[in-house]
């Protein structure tokens, strides 16, 4: 019988935007591991939704193949950025597209992460609510830079100047919450209240309900809540990477 490496729930809120430019994926892997991926297409750029989807899909493919590599997240980041670069080369009208990307690799009780952009990664531990990527620069200035054509904290097919990475050993009862900047509209007090719910699914439901009540005219918002499970190592049933409604350049499959 398959052993799932983590209890996980995810949801998205479109807000008052015309389209959802975020992309999320929970990717179960073998050897008691899984990957959590969250991307937010840059607003004001052409094809933001395509950028986030491309990044998630390319990163997922790399992690499926190399999740046991010590630099798996860095390899996945490179693949995601390269996929966007290739897409821009083939679709010149999409120049300037970009996306943030937060990736978490859970291996048993160990969490490893790599973040580019303004997403949040909260560690919920015995009532504490710590942002594991809070040391990164404010993305508000980065998005202004992006509008001016100088993107420093997003994947745009160009060299990535800033990223945040780390790892932490999780304990029984701990949870991780990955969230795009749209979730931050609720404020920490509301998020802490939502995080007290008894399950990952109920936490996600509480956050989406709060967004619909407190920020109905807000930005796109997406989140993933996961809690590692203890147990013996075993194989898991894999899910297919995110299926995109648009064609991906054949070059993405090369090399």
mmCIF file of C-alpha atoms in Angstrom:
data_model
loop_
_atom_site.group_PDB
_atom_site.id
_atom_site.type_symbol
_atom_site.label_atom_id
_atom_site.label_comp_id
_atom_site.label_asym_id
_atom_site.label_seq_id
_atom_site.Cartn_x
_atom_site.Cartn_y
_atom_site.Cartn_z
ATOM 1 C CA UNK A 1 0.000 0.000 0.000
ATOM 2 C CA UNK A 2 1.450 3.420 -0.933
ATOM 3 C CA UNK A 3 2.714 5.616 1.880
ATOM 4 C CA UNK A 4 2.114 9.315 1.313
ATOM 5 C CA UNK A 5 5.014 11.425 2.631
ATOM 6 C CA UNK A 6 2.836 14.303 3.826
ATOM 7 C CA UNK A 7 -0.713 15.323 4.506
ATOM 8 C CA UNK A 8 -1.336 18.171 2.080
ATOM 9 C CA UNK A 9 -4.080 20.557 0.955
ATOM 10 C CA UNK A 10 -4.034 23.439 -1.524
ATOM 11 C CA UNK A 11 -6.423 26.059 -2.859
ATOM 12 C CA UNK A 12 -6.537 29.197 -4.982
ATOM 13 C CA UNK A 13 -8.522 32.450 -4.852
ATOM 14 C CA UNK A 14 -8.832 34.602 -7.966
ATOM 15 C CA UNK A 15 -9.892 37.783 -6.160
ATOM 16 C CA UNK A 16 -11.081 40.499 -8.512
ATOM 17 C CA UNK A 17 -8.514 39.695 -11.208
ATOM 18 C CA UNK A 18 -9.626 38.605 -14.665
ATOM 19 C CA UNK A 19 -7.488 35.475 -14.571
ATOM 20 C CA UNK A 20 -5.627 33.296 -12.112
ATOM 21 C CA UNK A 21 -1.889 33.806 -12.662
ATOM 22 C CA UNK A 22 -0.742 31.581 -9.802
ATOM 23 C CA UNK A 23 0.140 27.907 -10.199
ATOM 24 C CA UNK A 24 0.461 25.257 -7.483
ATOM 25 C CA UNK A 25 1.486 21.613 -7.402
ATOM 26 C CA UNK A 26 1.899 18.874 -4.798
ATOM 27 C CA UNK A 27 4.180 16.259 -6.340
ATOM 28 C CA UNK A 28 4.564 12.957 -4.440
ATOM 29 C CA UNK A 29 7.913 11.265 -5.040
ATOM 30 C CA UNK A 30 9.478 7.962 -4.072
ATOM 31 C CA UNK A 31 11.478 7.270 -0.899
ATOM 32 C CA UNK A 32 9.070 9.052 1.423
ATOM 33 C CA UNK A 33 9.547 12.390 -0.329
ATOM 34 C CA UNK A 34 7.382 14.993 -2.009
ATOM 35 C CA UNK A 35 7.740 18.433 -3.578
ATOM 36 C CA UNK A 36 5.534 21.475 -3.023
ATOM 37 C CA UNK A 37 5.645 24.093 -5.779
ATOM 38 C CA UNK A 38 4.095 27.555 -5.827
ATOM 39 C CA UNK A 39 4.464 30.210 -8.548
ATOM 40 C CA UNK A 40 2.953 33.667 -9.056
ATOM 41 C CA UNK A 41 3.030 35.186 -12.527
ATOM 42 C CA UNK A 42 4.100 38.828 -12.382
ATOM 43 C CA UNK A 43 1.161 41.175 -12.731
ATOM 44 C CA UNK A 44 1.446 43.768 -15.461
ATOM 45 C CA UNK A 45 3.505 41.446 -17.640
ATOM 46 C CA UNK A 46 2.286 39.633 -20.723
ATOM 47 C CA UNK A 47 1.501 35.963 -20.189
ATOM 48 C CA UNK A 48 1.967 35.902 -16.417
ATOM 49 C CA UNK A 49 -0.199 32.790 -16.143
ATOM 50 C CA UNK A 50 1.876 31.041 -18.796
ATOM 51 C CA UNK A 51 5.098 31.937 -16.979
ATOM 52 C CA UNK A 52 3.948 30.451 -13.669
ATOM 53 C CA UNK A 53 2.715 27.289 -15.371
ATOM 54 C CA UNK A 54 5.919 26.839 -17.340
ATOM 55 C CA UNK A 55 8.005 27.235 -14.197
ATOM 56 C CA UNK A 56 5.976 24.715 -12.206
ATOM 57 C CA UNK A 57 5.994 22.147 -14.976
ATOM 58 C CA UNK A 58 9.710 22.400 -15.737
ATOM 59 C CA UNK A 59 10.658 22.310 -12.050
ATOM 60 C CA UNK A 60 8.419 19.294 -11.451
ATOM 61 C CA UNK A 61 10.021 17.340 -14.273
ATOM 62 C CA UNK A 62 13.484 17.993 -12.897
ATOM 63 C CA UNK A 63 12.529 17.121 -9.335
ATOM 64 C CA UNK A 64 10.932 13.862 -10.442
ATOM 65 C CA UNK A 65 14.207 12.845 -12.032
ATOM 66 C CA UNK A 66 16.726 14.311 -9.568
ATOM 67 C CA UNK A 67 14.998 14.787 -6.186
ATOM 68 C CA UNK A 68 17.706 12.735 -4.443
ATOM 69 C CA UNK A 69 20.477 14.953 -5.812
ATOM 70 C CA UNK A 70 21.916 17.280 -3.119
ATOM 71 C CA UNK A 71 21.293 20.278 -5.403
ATOM 72 C CA UNK A 72 17.891 19.142 -6.661
ATOM 73 C CA UNK A 73 16.171 22.464 -5.972
ATOM 74 C CA UNK A 74 18.889 24.469 -7.705
ATOM 75 C CA UNK A 75 18.624 22.166 -10.716
ATOM 76 C CA UNK A 76 14.849 22.623 -10.743
ATOM 77 C CA UNK A 77 15.216 26.396 -10.547
ATOM 78 C CA UNK A 78 17.579 26.371 -13.512
ATOM 79 C CA UNK A 79 15.152 24.224 -15.509
ATOM 80 C CA UNK A 80 12.238 26.540 -14.740
ATOM 81 C CA UNK A 81 14.152 29.661 -15.715
ATOM 82 C CA UNK A 82 15.429 27.995 -18.873
ATOM 83 C CA UNK A 83 11.900 26.968 -19.889
ATOM 84 C CA UNK A 84 10.799 30.596 -19.666
ATOM 85 C CA UNK A 85 13.824 31.742 -21.672
ATOM 86 C CA UNK A 86 13.048 29.250 -24.434
ATOM 87 C CA UNK A 87 9.400 30.266 -24.486
ATOM 88 C CA UNK A 88 10.283 33.954 -24.823
ATOM 89 C CA UNK A 89 12.650 33.118 -27.657
ATOM 90 C CA UNK A 90 9.829 31.375 -29.531
ATOM 91 C CA UNK A 91 7.053 33.829 -28.600
ATOM 92 C CA UNK A 92 8.536 37.298 -28.875
ATOM 93 C CA UNK A 93 5.252 38.929 -27.849
ATOM 94 C CA UNK A 94 5.775 37.455 -24.385
ATOM 95 C CA UNK A 95 8.993 39.344 -23.699
ATOM 96 C CA UNK A 96 8.943 40.622 -20.129
ATOM 97 C CA UNK A 97 6.928 37.703 -18.762
ATOM 98 C CA UNK A 98 8.048 36.370 -15.420
ATOM 99 C CA UNK A 99 7.058 34.536 -12.285
ATOM 100 C CA UNK A 100 8.055 33.995 -8.692
ATOM 101 C CA UNK A 101 8.814 30.438 -7.608
ATOM 102 C CA UNK A 102 8.825 28.803 -4.186
ATOM 103 C CA UNK A 103 9.843 25.140 -3.974
ATOM 104 C CA UNK A 104 9.869 22.919 -0.899
ATOM 105 C CA UNK A 105 11.280 19.400 -0.930
ATOM 106 C CA UNK A 106 10.108 17.203 1.944
ATOM 107 C CA UNK A 107 12.254 14.147 2.648
ATOM 108 C CA UNK A 108 10.732 12.434 5.633
ATOM 109 C CA UNK A 109 10.890 15.013 8.423
ATOM 110 C CA UNK A 110 13.395 17.275 6.656
ATOM 111 C CA UNK A 111 12.232 20.302 4.675
ATOM 112 C CA UNK A 112 14.470 21.998 2.111
ATOM 113 C CA UNK A 113 13.369 25.130 0.293
ATOM 114 C CA UNK A 114 14.420 27.550 -2.404
ATOM 115 C CA UNK A 115 12.526 30.766 -3.081
ATOM 116 C CA UNK A 116 12.731 33.490 -5.702
ATOM 117 C CA UNK A 117 10.255 36.313 -5.217
ATOM 118 C CA UNK A 118 7.757 37.482 -2.644
ATOM 119 C CA UNK A 119 6.064 34.243 -1.579
ATOM 120 C CA UNK A 120 5.898 33.329 2.099
ATOM 121 C CA UNK A 121 6.883 30.047 3.730
ATOM 122 C CA UNK A 122 5.532 29.804 7.252
ATOM 123 C CA UNK A 123 6.591 27.138 9.729
ATOM 124 C CA UNK A 124 3.823 26.363 12.220
ATOM 125 C CA UNK A 125 5.352 24.857 15.354
ATOM 126 C CA UNK A 126 3.685 24.655 18.775
ATOM 127 C CA UNK A 127 1.776 27.884 18.243
ATOM 128 C CA UNK A 128 4.731 29.736 16.716
ATOM 129 C CA UNK A 129 4.362 31.185 13.235
ATOM 130 C CA UNK A 130 7.791 31.732 11.667
ATOM 131 C CA UNK A 131 8.399 32.943 8.119
ATOM 132 C CA UNK A 132 11.356 30.934 6.840
ATOM 133 C CA UNK A 133 11.973 33.312 3.929
ATOM 134 C CA UNK A 134 11.429 36.590 5.787
ATOM 135 C CA UNK A 135 15.071 37.539 5.465
ATOM 136 C CA UNK A 136 14.709 38.183 1.744
ATOM 137 C CA UNK A 137 14.339 41.767 0.461
ATOM 138 C CA UNK A 138 10.873 43.247 0.102
ATOM 139 C CA UNK A 139 9.335 42.282 -3.212
ATOM 140 C CA UNK A 140 7.344 45.520 -3.452
ATOM 141 C CA UNK A 141 10.429 47.248 -4.773
ATOM 142 C CA UNK A 142 11.261 44.276 -6.979
ATOM 143 C CA UNK A 143 7.909 44.449 -8.726
ATOM 144 C CA UNK A 144 8.446 48.132 -9.400
ATOM 145 C CA UNK A 145 11.833 47.223 -10.839
ATOM 146 C CA UNK A 146 10.141 44.576 -12.953
ATOM 147 C CA UNK A 147 7.779 47.141 -14.433
ATOM 148 C CA UNK A 148 10.816 49.204 -15.329
ATOM 149 C CA UNK A 149 12.356 46.195 -17.071
ATOM 150 C CA UNK A 150 14.926 45.268 -14.413
ATOM 151 C CA UNK A 151 13.696 42.089 -12.721
ATOM 152 C CA UNK A 152 15.947 40.890 -9.896
ATOM 153 C CA UNK A 153 13.710 38.573 -7.848
ATOM 154 C CA UNK A 154 11.728 36.648 -10.423
ATOM 155 C CA UNK A 155 12.230 34.055 -13.133
ATOM 156 C CA UNK A 156 12.280 35.864 -16.477
ATOM 157 C CA UNK A 157 14.706 33.742 -18.463
ATOM 158 C CA UNK A 158 17.564 35.970 -17.300
ATOM 159 C CA UNK A 159 20.255 35.443 -14.633
ATOM 160 C CA UNK A 160 18.658 35.334 -11.174
ATOM 161 C CA UNK A 161 20.339 37.785 -8.838
ATOM 162 C CA UNK A 162 18.569 36.943 -5.574
ATOM 163 C CA UNK A 163 17.156 33.809 -3.998
ATOM 164 C CA UNK A 164 16.555 32.430 -0.528
ATOM 165 C CA UNK A 165 17.188 28.835 0.491
ATOM 166 C CA UNK A 166 17.501 26.762 3.618
ATOM 167 C CA UNK A 167 16.477 23.608 5.410
ATOM 168 C CA UNK A 168 14.874 22.616 8.686
ATOM 169 C CA UNK A 169 14.084 19.405 10.533
ATOM 170 C CA UNK A 170 10.359 19.277 11.266
ATOM 171 C CA UNK A 171 8.790 17.703 14.322
ATOM 172 C CA UNK A 172 5.598 15.763 14.810
ATOM 173 C CA UNK A 173 2.651 18.149 14.552
ATOM 174 C CA UNK A 174 4.525 20.794 12.557
ATOM 175 C CA UNK A 175 3.047 22.269 9.397
ATOM 176 C CA UNK A 176 4.339 24.312 6.500
ATOM 177 C CA UNK A 177 2.251 26.950 4.747
ATOM 178 C CA UNK A 178 3.362 28.158 1.321
ATOM 179 C CA UNK A 179 1.489 31.260 0.184
ATOM 180 C CA UNK A 180 1.650 33.830 -2.580
ATOM 181 C CA UNK A 181 1.665 37.492 -1.624
ATOM 182 C CA UNK A 182 -2.119 37.697 -2.126
ATOM 183 C CA UNK A 183 -2.626 35.699 1.073
ATOM 184 C CA UNK A 184 -0.707 38.340 3.041
ATOM 185 C CA UNK A 185 -3.683 40.685 2.655
ATOM 186 C CA UNK A 186 -5.250 38.882 5.620
ATOM 187 C CA UNK A 187 -2.552 39.911 8.086
ATOM 188 C CA UNK A 188 -0.685 37.688 10.514
ATOM 189 C CA UNK A 189 -3.357 37.681 13.229
ATOM 190 C CA UNK A 190 -5.965 36.248 10.864
ATOM 191 C CA UNK A 191 -3.507 33.743 9.433
ATOM 192 C CA UNK A 192 -2.547 32.577 12.916
ATOM 193 C CA UNK A 193 -6.213 32.026 13.709
ATOM 194 C CA UNK A 194 -6.687 30.028 10.513
ATOM 195 C CA UNK A 195 -3.593 27.955 11.292
ATOM 196 C CA UNK A 196 -5.193 26.668 14.510
ATOM 197 C CA UNK A 197 -7.582 24.509 12.502
ATOM 198 C CA UNK A 198 -7.150 20.766 13.130
ATOM 199 C CA UNK A 199 -6.145 19.640 9.630
ATOM 200 C CA UNK A 200 -4.341 20.928 6.551
ATOM 201 C CA UNK A 201 -7.608 20.902 4.626
ATOM 202 C CA UNK A 202 -9.441 22.923 7.268
ATOM 203 C CA UNK A 203 -6.580 25.458 7.443
ATOM 204 C CA UNK A 204 -6.775 26.009 3.688
ATOM 205 C CA UNK A 205 -10.561 26.284 3.840
ATOM 206 C CA UNK A 206 -10.357 28.847 6.646
ATOM 207 C CA UNK A 207 -7.875 30.993 4.694
ATOM 208 C CA UNK A 208 -9.986 30.982 1.525
ATOM 209 C CA UNK A 209 -13.111 31.828 3.528
ATOM 210 C CA UNK A 210 -11.292 34.717 5.203
ATOM 211 C CA UNK A 211 -10.114 36.024 1.829
ATOM 212 C CA UNK A 212 -13.634 35.936 0.421
ATOM 213 C CA UNK A 213 -14.906 37.902 3.419
ATOM 214 C CA UNK A 214 -12.052 40.317 4.110
ATOM 215 C CA UNK A 215 -10.407 40.812 0.721
ATOM 216 C CA UNK A 216 -13.017 40.098 -1.974
ATOM 217 C CA UNK A 217 -11.405 42.657 -4.299
ATOM 218 C CA UNK A 218 -7.877 41.464 -3.654
ATOM 219 C CA UNK A 219 -5.144 39.929 -5.778
ATOM 220 C CA UNK A 220 -4.800 36.301 -6.819
ATOM 221 C CA UNK A 221 -4.012 34.166 -3.786
ATOM 222 C CA UNK A 222 -2.759 30.593 -3.584
ATOM 223 C CA UNK A 223 -1.554 28.441 -0.716
ATOM 224 C CA UNK A 224 -0.394 24.950 0.155
ATOM 225 C CA UNK A 225 -0.451 23.545 3.686
ATOM 226 C CA UNK A 226 1.480 20.360 4.418
ATOM 227 C CA UNK A 227 2.320 18.271 7.467
ATOM 228 C CA UNK A 228 4.953 15.521 7.271
ATOM 229 C CA UNK A 229 3.915 12.068 8.329
ATOM 230 C CA UNK A 230 6.046 9.664 10.291
ATOM 231 C CA UNK A 231 6.420 6.131 9.023
ATOM 232 C CA UNK A 232 8.638 3.690 7.253
ATOM 233 C CA UNK A 233 10.056 4.489 3.853
ATOM 234 C CA UNK A 234 8.087 3.243 0.905
ATOM 235 C CA UNK A 235 7.101 3.894 -2.644
ATOM 236 C CA UNK A 236 4.276 6.275 -3.422
ATOM 237 C CA UNK A 237 1.843 6.590 -6.253
ATOM 238 C CA UNK A 238 3.094 9.431 -8.420
ATOM 239 C CA UNK A 239 0.946 12.166 -9.861
ATOM 240 C CA UNK A 240 1.528 13.562 -13.311
ATOM 241 C CA UNK A 241 3.077 17.034 -13.510
ATOM 242 C CA UNK A 242 0.714 19.935 -13.986
ATOM 243 C CA UNK A 243 -1.072 19.716 -17.327
ATOM 244 C CA UNK A 244 -1.002 23.047 -19.103
ATOM 245 C CA UNK A 245 -3.699 24.246 -21.531
ATOM 246 C CA UNK A 246 -1.056 25.606 -23.917
ATOM 247 C CA UNK A 247 1.690 23.899 -25.934
ATOM 248 C CA UNK A 248 5.199 23.819 -24.517
ATOM 249 C CA UNK A 249 8.050 24.315 -26.949
ATOM 250 C CA UNK A 250 9.622 21.007 -27.913
ATOM 251 C CA UNK A 251 13.010 22.407 -26.879
ATOM 252 C CA UNK A 252 11.963 22.107 -23.241
ATOM 253 C CA UNK A 253 12.203 18.343 -23.558
ATOM 254 C CA UNK A 254 15.685 18.441 -25.041
ATOM 255 C CA UNK A 255 18.848 18.067 -23.041
#
